[in-house]
Coordinates of C-alpha atoms and ligand atoms in Angstrom, one line a residue:
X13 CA -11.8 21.6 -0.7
X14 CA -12.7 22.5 -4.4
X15 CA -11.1 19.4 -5.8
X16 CA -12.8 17.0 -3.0
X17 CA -16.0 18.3 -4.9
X18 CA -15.1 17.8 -8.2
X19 CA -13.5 14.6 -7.5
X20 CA -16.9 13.5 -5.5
X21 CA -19.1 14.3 -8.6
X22 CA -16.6 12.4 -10.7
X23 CA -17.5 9.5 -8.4
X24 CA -21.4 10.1 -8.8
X25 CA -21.3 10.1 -12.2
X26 CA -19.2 7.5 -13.0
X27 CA -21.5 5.4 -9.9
X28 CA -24.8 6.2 -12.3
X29 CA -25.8 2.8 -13.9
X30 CA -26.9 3.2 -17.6
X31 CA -30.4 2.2 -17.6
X32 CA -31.2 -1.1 -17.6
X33 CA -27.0 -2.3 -16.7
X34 CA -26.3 -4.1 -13.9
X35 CA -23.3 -2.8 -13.2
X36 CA -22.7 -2.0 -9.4
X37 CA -23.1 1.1 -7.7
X38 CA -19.3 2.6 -7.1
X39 CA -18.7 1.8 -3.3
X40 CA -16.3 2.4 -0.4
X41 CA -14.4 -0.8 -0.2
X42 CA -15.2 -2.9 2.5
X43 CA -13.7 -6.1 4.6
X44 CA -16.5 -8.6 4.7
X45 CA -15.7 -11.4 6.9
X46 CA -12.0 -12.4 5.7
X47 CA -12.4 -11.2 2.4
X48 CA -12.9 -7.6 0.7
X49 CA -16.1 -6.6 -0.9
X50 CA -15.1 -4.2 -3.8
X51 CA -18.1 -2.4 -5.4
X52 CA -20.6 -5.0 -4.1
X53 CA -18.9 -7.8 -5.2
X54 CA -16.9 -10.2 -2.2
X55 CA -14.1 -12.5 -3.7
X56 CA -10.3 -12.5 -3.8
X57 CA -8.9 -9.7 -5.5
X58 CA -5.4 -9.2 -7.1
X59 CA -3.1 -6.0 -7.7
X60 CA -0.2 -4.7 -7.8
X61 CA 2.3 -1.8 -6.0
X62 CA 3.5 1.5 -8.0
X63 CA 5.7 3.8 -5.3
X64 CA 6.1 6.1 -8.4
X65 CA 2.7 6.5 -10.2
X66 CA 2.0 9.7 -8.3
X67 CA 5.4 11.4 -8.9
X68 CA 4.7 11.0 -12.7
X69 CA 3.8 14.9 -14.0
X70 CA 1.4 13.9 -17.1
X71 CA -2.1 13.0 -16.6
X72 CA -2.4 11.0 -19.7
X73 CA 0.1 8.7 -18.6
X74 CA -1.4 8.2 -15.6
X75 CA -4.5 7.1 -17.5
X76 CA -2.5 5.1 -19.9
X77 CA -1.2 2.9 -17.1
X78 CA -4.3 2.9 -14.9
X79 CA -6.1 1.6 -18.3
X80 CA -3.6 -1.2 -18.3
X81 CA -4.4 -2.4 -15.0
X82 CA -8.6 -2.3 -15.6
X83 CA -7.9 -4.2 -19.2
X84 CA -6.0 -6.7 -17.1
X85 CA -8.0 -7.4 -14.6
X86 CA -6.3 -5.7 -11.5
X87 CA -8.5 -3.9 -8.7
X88 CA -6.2 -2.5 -6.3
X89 CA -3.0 -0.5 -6.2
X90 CA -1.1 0.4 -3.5
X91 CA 1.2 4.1 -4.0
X92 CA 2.7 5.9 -2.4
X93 CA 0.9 9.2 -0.5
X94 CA 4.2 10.5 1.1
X95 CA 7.2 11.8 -0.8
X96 CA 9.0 14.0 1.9
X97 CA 12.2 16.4 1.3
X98 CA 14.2 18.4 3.7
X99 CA 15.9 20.4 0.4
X100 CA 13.3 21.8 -1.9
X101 CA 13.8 20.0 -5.3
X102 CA 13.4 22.1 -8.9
X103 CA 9.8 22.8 -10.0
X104 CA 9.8 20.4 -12.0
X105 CA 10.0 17.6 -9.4
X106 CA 7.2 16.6 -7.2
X107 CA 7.3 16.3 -3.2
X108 CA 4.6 16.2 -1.0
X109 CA 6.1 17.9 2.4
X110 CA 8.8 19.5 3.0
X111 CA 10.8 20.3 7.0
X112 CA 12.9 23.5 7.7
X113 CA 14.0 24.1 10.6
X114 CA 11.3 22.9 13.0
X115 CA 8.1 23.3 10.9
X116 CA 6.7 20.9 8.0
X117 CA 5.0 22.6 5.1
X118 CA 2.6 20.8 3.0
X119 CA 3.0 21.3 -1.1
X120 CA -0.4 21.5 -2.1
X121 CA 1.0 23.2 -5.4
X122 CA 0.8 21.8 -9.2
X123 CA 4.3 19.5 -8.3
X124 CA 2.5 18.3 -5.3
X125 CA -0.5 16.8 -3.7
X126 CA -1.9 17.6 -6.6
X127 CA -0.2 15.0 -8.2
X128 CA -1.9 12.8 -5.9
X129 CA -5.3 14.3 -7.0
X130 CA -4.5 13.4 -10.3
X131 CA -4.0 9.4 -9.5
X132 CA -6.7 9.1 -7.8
X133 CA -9.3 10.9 -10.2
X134 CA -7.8 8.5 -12.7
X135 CA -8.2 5.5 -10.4
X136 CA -11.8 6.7 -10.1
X137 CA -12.0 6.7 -13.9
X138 CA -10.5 3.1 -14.5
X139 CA -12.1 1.2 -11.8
X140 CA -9.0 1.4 -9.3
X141 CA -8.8 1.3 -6.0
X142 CA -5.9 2.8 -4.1
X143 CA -3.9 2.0 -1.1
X144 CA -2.4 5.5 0.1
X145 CA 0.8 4.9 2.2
X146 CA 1.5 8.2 4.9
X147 CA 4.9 7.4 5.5
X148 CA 8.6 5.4 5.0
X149 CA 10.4 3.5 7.6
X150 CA 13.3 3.5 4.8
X151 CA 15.1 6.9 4.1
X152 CA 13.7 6.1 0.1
X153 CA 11.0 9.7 -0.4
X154 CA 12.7 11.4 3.0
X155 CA 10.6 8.9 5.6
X156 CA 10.7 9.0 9.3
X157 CA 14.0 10.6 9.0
X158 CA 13.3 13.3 7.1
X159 CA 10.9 14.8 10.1
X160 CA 13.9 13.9 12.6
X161 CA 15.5 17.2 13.0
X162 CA 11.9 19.2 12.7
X163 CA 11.2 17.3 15.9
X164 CA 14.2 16.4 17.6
X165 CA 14.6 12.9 17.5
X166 CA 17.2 11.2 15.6
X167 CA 16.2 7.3 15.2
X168 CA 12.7 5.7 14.6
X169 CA 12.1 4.1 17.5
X170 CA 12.3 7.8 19.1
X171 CA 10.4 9.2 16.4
X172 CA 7.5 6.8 17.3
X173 CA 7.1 8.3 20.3
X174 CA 8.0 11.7 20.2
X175 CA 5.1 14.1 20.4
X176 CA 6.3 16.6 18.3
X177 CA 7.0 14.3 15.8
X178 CA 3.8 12.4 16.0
X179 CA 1.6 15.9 15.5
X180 CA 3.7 16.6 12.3
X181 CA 2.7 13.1 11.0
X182 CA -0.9 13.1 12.0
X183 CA -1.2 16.8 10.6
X184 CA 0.0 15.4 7.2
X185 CA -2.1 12.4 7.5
X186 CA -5.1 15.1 8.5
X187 CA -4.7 16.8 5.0
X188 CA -4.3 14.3 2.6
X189 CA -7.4 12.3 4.4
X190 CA -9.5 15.7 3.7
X191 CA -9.1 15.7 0.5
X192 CA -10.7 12.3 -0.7
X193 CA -12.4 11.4 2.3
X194 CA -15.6 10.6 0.3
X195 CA -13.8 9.1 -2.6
X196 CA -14.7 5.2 -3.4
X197 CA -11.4 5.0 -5.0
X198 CA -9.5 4.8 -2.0
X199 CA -9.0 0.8 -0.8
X200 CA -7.4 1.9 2.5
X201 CA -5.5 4.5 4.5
X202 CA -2.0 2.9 5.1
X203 CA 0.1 4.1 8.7
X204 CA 3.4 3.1 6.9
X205 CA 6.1 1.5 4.8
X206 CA 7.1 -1.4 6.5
X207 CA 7.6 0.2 10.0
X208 CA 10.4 -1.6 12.3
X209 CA 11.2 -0.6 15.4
X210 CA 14.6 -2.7 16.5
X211 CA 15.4 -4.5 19.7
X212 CA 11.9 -2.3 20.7
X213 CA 9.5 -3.6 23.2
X214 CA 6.5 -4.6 20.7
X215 CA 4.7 -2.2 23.1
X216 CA 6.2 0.7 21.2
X217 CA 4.7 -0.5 17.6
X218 CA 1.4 -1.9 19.1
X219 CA 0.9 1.5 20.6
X220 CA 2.0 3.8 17.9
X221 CA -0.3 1.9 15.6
X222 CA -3.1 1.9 18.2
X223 CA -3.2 6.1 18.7
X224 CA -2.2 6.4 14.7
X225 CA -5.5 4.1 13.2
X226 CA -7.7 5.5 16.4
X227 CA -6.8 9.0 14.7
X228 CA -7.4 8.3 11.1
X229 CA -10.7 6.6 12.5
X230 CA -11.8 10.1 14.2
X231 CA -11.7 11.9 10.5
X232 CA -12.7 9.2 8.6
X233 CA -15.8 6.8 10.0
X234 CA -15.6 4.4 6.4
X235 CA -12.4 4.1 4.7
X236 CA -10.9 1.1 6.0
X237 CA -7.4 1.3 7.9
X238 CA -4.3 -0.8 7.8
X239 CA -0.3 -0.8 8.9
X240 CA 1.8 -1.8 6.1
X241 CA 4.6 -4.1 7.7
X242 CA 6.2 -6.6 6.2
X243 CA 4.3 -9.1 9.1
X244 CA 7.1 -9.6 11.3
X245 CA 6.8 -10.9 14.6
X246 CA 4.6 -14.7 15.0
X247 CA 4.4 -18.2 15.9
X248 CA 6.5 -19.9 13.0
X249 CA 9.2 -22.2 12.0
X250 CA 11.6 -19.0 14.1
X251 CA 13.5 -18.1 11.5
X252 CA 14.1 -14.5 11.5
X253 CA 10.8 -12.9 10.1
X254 CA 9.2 -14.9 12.6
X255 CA 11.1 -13.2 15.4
X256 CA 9.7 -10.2 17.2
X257 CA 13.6 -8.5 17.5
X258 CA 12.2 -5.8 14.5
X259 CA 9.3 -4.7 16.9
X260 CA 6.4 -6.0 16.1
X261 CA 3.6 -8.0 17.2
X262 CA 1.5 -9.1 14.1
X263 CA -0.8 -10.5 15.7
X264 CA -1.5 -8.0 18.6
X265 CA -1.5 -5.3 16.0
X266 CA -4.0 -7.0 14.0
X267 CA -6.2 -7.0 16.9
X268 CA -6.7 -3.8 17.5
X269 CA -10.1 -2.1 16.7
X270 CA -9.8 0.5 14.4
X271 CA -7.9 -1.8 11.8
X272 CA -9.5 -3.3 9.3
X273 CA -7.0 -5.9 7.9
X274 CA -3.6 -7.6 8.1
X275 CA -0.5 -6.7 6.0
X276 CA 2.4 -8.7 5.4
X277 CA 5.8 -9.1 2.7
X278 CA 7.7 -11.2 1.4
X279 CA 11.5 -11.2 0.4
X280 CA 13.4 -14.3 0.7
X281 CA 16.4 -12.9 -0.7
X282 CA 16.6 -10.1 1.7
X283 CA 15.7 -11.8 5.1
X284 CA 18.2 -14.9 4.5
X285 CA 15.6 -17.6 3.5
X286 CA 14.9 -19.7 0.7
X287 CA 12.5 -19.3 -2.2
X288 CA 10.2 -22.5 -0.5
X289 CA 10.1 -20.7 2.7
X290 CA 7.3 -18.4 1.5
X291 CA 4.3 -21.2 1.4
X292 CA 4.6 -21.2 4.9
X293 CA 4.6 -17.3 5.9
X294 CA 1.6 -17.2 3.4
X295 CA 0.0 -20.4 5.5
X296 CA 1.1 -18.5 9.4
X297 CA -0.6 -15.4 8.4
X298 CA -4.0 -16.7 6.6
X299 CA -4.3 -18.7 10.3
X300 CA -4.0 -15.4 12.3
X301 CA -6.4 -13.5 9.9
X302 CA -9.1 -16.5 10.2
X303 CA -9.0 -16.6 14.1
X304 CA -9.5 -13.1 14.2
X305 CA -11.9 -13.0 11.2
X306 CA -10.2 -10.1 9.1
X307 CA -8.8 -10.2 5.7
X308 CA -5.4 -10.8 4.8
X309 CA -3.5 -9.1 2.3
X310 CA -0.1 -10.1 0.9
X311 CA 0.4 -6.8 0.3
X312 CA 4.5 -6.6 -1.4
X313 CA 6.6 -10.1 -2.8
X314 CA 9.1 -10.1 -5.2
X315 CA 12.8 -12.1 -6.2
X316 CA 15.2 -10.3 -8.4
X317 CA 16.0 -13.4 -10.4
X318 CA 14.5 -12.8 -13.4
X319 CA 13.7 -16.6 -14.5
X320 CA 12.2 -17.1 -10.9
X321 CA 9.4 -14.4 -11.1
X322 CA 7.4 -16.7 -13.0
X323 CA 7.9 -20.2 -11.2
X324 CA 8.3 -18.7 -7.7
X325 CA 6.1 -15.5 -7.6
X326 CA 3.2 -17.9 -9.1
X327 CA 3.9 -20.2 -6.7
X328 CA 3.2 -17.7 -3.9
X329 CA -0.1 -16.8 -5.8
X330 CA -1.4 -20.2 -6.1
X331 CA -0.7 -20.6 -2.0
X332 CA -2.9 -17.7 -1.7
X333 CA -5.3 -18.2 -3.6
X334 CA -5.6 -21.6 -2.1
X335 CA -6.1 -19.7 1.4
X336 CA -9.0 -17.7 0.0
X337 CA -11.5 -19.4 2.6
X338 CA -9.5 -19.6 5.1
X339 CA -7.9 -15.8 5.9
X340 CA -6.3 -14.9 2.6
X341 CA -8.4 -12.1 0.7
X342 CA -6.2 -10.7 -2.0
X343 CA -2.5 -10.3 -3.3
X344 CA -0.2 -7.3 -5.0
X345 CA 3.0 -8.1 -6.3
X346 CA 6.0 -5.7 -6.5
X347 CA 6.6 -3.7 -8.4
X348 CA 4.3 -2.3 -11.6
X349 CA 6.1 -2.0 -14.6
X350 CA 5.0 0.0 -17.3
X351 CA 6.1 2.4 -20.8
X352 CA 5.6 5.8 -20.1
X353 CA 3.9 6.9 -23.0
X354 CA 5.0 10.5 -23.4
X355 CA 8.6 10.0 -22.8
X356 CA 9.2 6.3 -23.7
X357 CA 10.9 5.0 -21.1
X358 CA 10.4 2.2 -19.1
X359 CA 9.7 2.8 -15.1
X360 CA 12.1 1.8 -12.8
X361 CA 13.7 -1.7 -12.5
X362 CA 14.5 -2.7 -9.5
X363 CA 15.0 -6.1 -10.8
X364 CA 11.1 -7.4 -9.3
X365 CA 9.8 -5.0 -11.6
X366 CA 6.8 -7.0 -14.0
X367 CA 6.7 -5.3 -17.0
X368 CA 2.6 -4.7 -18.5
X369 CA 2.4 -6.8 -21.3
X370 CA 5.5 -9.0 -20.6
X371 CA 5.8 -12.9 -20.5
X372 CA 5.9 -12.1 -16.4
X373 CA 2.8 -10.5 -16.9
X374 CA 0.6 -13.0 -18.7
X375 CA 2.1 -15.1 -16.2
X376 CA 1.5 -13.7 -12.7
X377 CA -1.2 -10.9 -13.9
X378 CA -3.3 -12.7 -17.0
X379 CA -3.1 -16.3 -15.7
X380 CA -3.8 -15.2 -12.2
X381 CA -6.4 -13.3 -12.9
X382 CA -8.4 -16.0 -14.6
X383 CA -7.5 -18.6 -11.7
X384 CA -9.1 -16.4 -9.4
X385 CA -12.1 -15.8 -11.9
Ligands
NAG25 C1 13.9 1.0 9.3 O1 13.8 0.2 10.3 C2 15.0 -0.6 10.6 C3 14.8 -1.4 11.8 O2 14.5 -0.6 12.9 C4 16.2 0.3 10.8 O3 17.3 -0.5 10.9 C5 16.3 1.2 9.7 O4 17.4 2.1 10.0 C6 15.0 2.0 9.5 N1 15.2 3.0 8.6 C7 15.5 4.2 8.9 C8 15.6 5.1 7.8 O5 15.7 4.5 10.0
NAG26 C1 7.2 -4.5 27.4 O1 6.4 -3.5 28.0 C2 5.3 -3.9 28.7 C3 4.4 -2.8 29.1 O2 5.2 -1.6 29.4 C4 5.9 -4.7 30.0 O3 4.8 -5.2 30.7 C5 6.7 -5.8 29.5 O4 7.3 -6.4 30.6 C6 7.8 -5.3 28.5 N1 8.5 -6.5 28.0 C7 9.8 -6.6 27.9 C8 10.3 -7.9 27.3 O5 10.5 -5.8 28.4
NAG27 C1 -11.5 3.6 16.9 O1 -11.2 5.0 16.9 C2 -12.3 5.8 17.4 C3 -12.0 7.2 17.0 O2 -10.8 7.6 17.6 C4 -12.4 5.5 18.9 O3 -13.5 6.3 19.4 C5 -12.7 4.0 19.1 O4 -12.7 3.7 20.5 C6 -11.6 3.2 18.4 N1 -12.1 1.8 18.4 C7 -11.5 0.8 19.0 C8 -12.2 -0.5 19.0 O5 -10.4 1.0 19.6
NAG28 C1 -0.4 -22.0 -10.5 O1 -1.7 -22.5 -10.8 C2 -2.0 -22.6 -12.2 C3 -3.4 -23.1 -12.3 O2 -4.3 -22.2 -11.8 C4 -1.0 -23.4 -12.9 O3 -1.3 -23.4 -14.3 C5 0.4 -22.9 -12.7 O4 1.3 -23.7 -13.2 C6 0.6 -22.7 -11.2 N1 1.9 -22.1 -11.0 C7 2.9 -22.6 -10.3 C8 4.2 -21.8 -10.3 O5 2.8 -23.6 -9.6
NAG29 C1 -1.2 -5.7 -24.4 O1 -1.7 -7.0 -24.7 C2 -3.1 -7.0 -25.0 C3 -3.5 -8.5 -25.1 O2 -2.7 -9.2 -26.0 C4 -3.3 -6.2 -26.3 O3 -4.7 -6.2 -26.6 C5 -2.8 -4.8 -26.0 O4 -2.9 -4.1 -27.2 C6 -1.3 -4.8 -25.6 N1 -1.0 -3.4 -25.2 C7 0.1 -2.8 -25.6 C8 0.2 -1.4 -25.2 O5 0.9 -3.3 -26.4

């Protein structure tokens, strides 16, 4: 509770206009129509994802990359608020929640949330504004199946159901909401990574997500809510992301009341299709976000060919930004690269990684940017 207050006068301050500026008021960000208003302003906005920002353990170089993003022109960032064990690591390395026989334990300690404090205080500082995911469908950070013994499930589709399991989730989601519940940095509350549910009745994901946004909605009346799929599941060309076979419903889901906007991925490599495929899974979802009149974000996209970042990725960026009057509101590559200043080494490389400051970056970051003006 102490640090929601400090953080909330951090916000006030850094929300006063010098006299005589015109710079906006700090503000909770908003959907507006199919777009997001950020601060007071309504355009398309671009970003980026960084799983690993708030498992870094140095404030400075939190503000060192954060700083690169505001120079660059990036507004939101999408982390991850989940980082779940079921073997306590070493001080030194940070977890957020941790399940022992059949009880869950919050670290609110110095290697913990508090970590997450520290990324959003410095995304209040430099103008960003954060996506917090609550949890993985991938085993990557623990995930679903890291609560599956502490409530006696063994497979996601269970665990989507499962009382037990669902009170440990929304109790986590209860305690990180609390603590920056008033903060304009936060973009949106995110239900999960990429949740699947396979060969499930869509049923099963449209109602998990219904009693999951319902809930944050009950502790949180502003911040806006999303899912976090990779946007599985709609009228297409049926090729497989099209298909509903991994559980979901993106349209249904979208529907529903208490969220705010429409996620969706893209990964060519992974799902079996080709590069040129992605124009028209930008194109499927922007016409599903305009007939419901709610944003659409292309939240993840990446290929691990190096050369094709530029070509490809920019492809994808110019689609979108093509869309942005007609259901596209904003995009965030994967992943955030960056130089971690106190120790000199570069973040992790999954091969999608854009380096700050790289020819990718003036590419898909610098030139995008100024497209979207
Ligand atoms: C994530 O979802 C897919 C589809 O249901 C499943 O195959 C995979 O095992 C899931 N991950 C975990 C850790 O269960
Ligand atoms: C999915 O579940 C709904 C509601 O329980 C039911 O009406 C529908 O028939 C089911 N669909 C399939 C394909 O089993
Ligand atoms: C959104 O959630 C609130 C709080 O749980 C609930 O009262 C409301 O009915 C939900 N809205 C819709 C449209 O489902
Ligand atoms: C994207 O559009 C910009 C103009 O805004 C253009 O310079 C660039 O070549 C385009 N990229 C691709 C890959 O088509
Ligand atoms: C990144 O590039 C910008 C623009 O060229 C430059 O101003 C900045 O100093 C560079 N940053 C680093 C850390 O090299």
């Amino acid at each position: 509770m102490k640090l929601v207050t400090i953080l909330s006068l951090a916000a006030a301050a850094v929300a006063l206009p010098a006299s005589g500026s015109i710079a906006p008021r700090a503000s909770i960000p908003k959907a507006d129509g199919t777009k997001f208003n950020i601060d007071g302003v309504t355009k398309y906005y671009a970003g980026t994802n960084s799983y690993w920002i708030p498992f870094l353990t140095n404030d400075n170089d939190v503000d060192t990359i954060m700083s690169h993003l505001q120079t660059s022109g990036h507004k939101i960032l999408r982390i991850w608020g989940f980082n779940d064990v079921k073997t306590i690591p070493g001080s030194g390395t940070v977890y957020f929640q941790s399940f022992s026989g059949s009880t869950a334990t919050i670290n609110t300690g110095a290697n913990g949330l508090q970590r997450l404090d520290a990324v959003v205080k410095s995304a209040e500082k430099y103008g960003i504004k954060l996506i917090i995911n609550f949890v993985n469908n991938w085993t990557d950070y623990g995930g679903m199946a890291a609560y599956f013994s502490a409530c006696g499930v063994s497979s996601n589709a269970q665990w989507y159901t499962a009382a037990k399991c669902q009170s440990l989730y929304q109790n986590y989601i209860k305690t990180v909401v609390a603590r920056y519940k008033s903060s304009t940095t936060i973009f949106a509350w995110e239900l999960a990574n990429e949740p699947r549910c396979n060969g499930c009745n869509t049923t099963v994901l449209t109602g998990w997500i219904k009693q999951t946004s319902d809930y944050i909605r009950s502790l949180d009346s502003d911040h806006m809510i999303t899912i976090g799929d990779e946007g599985f599941g709609l009228a297409g060309d049926g090729s497989y992301p099209y298909q509903f076979g991994e559980g979901n419903d993106w349209a249904a889901n979208l529907a529903l009341g208490n969220i705010s906007f429409g996620t969706f991925h893209l990964y060519p490599q992974s799902w079996g299709t080709s590069n040129s495929f992605g124009d028209g899974w930008i194109t499927a979802h922007a016409k599903i976000c305009k007939q419901l009149n709610k944003p659409c974000l292309f939240e993840e996209y990446g290929v691990s060919t190096a050369s094709d970042h530029c070509p490809v990725e920019g492809g994808w960026q110019n689609t979108s930004l093509s869309l942005k009057d007609s259901g596209m509101a904003g995009d965030l590559f994967w992943q955030l690269g960056d130089t971690i200043k106190s120790t000199g080494q570069q973040t992790s490389n999954d091969g999608n990684t854009i380096y700050y400051n790289s020819t990718d970056w003036t590419c898909l970051v610098t030139n995008h940017v100024k497209a979207i003006g």
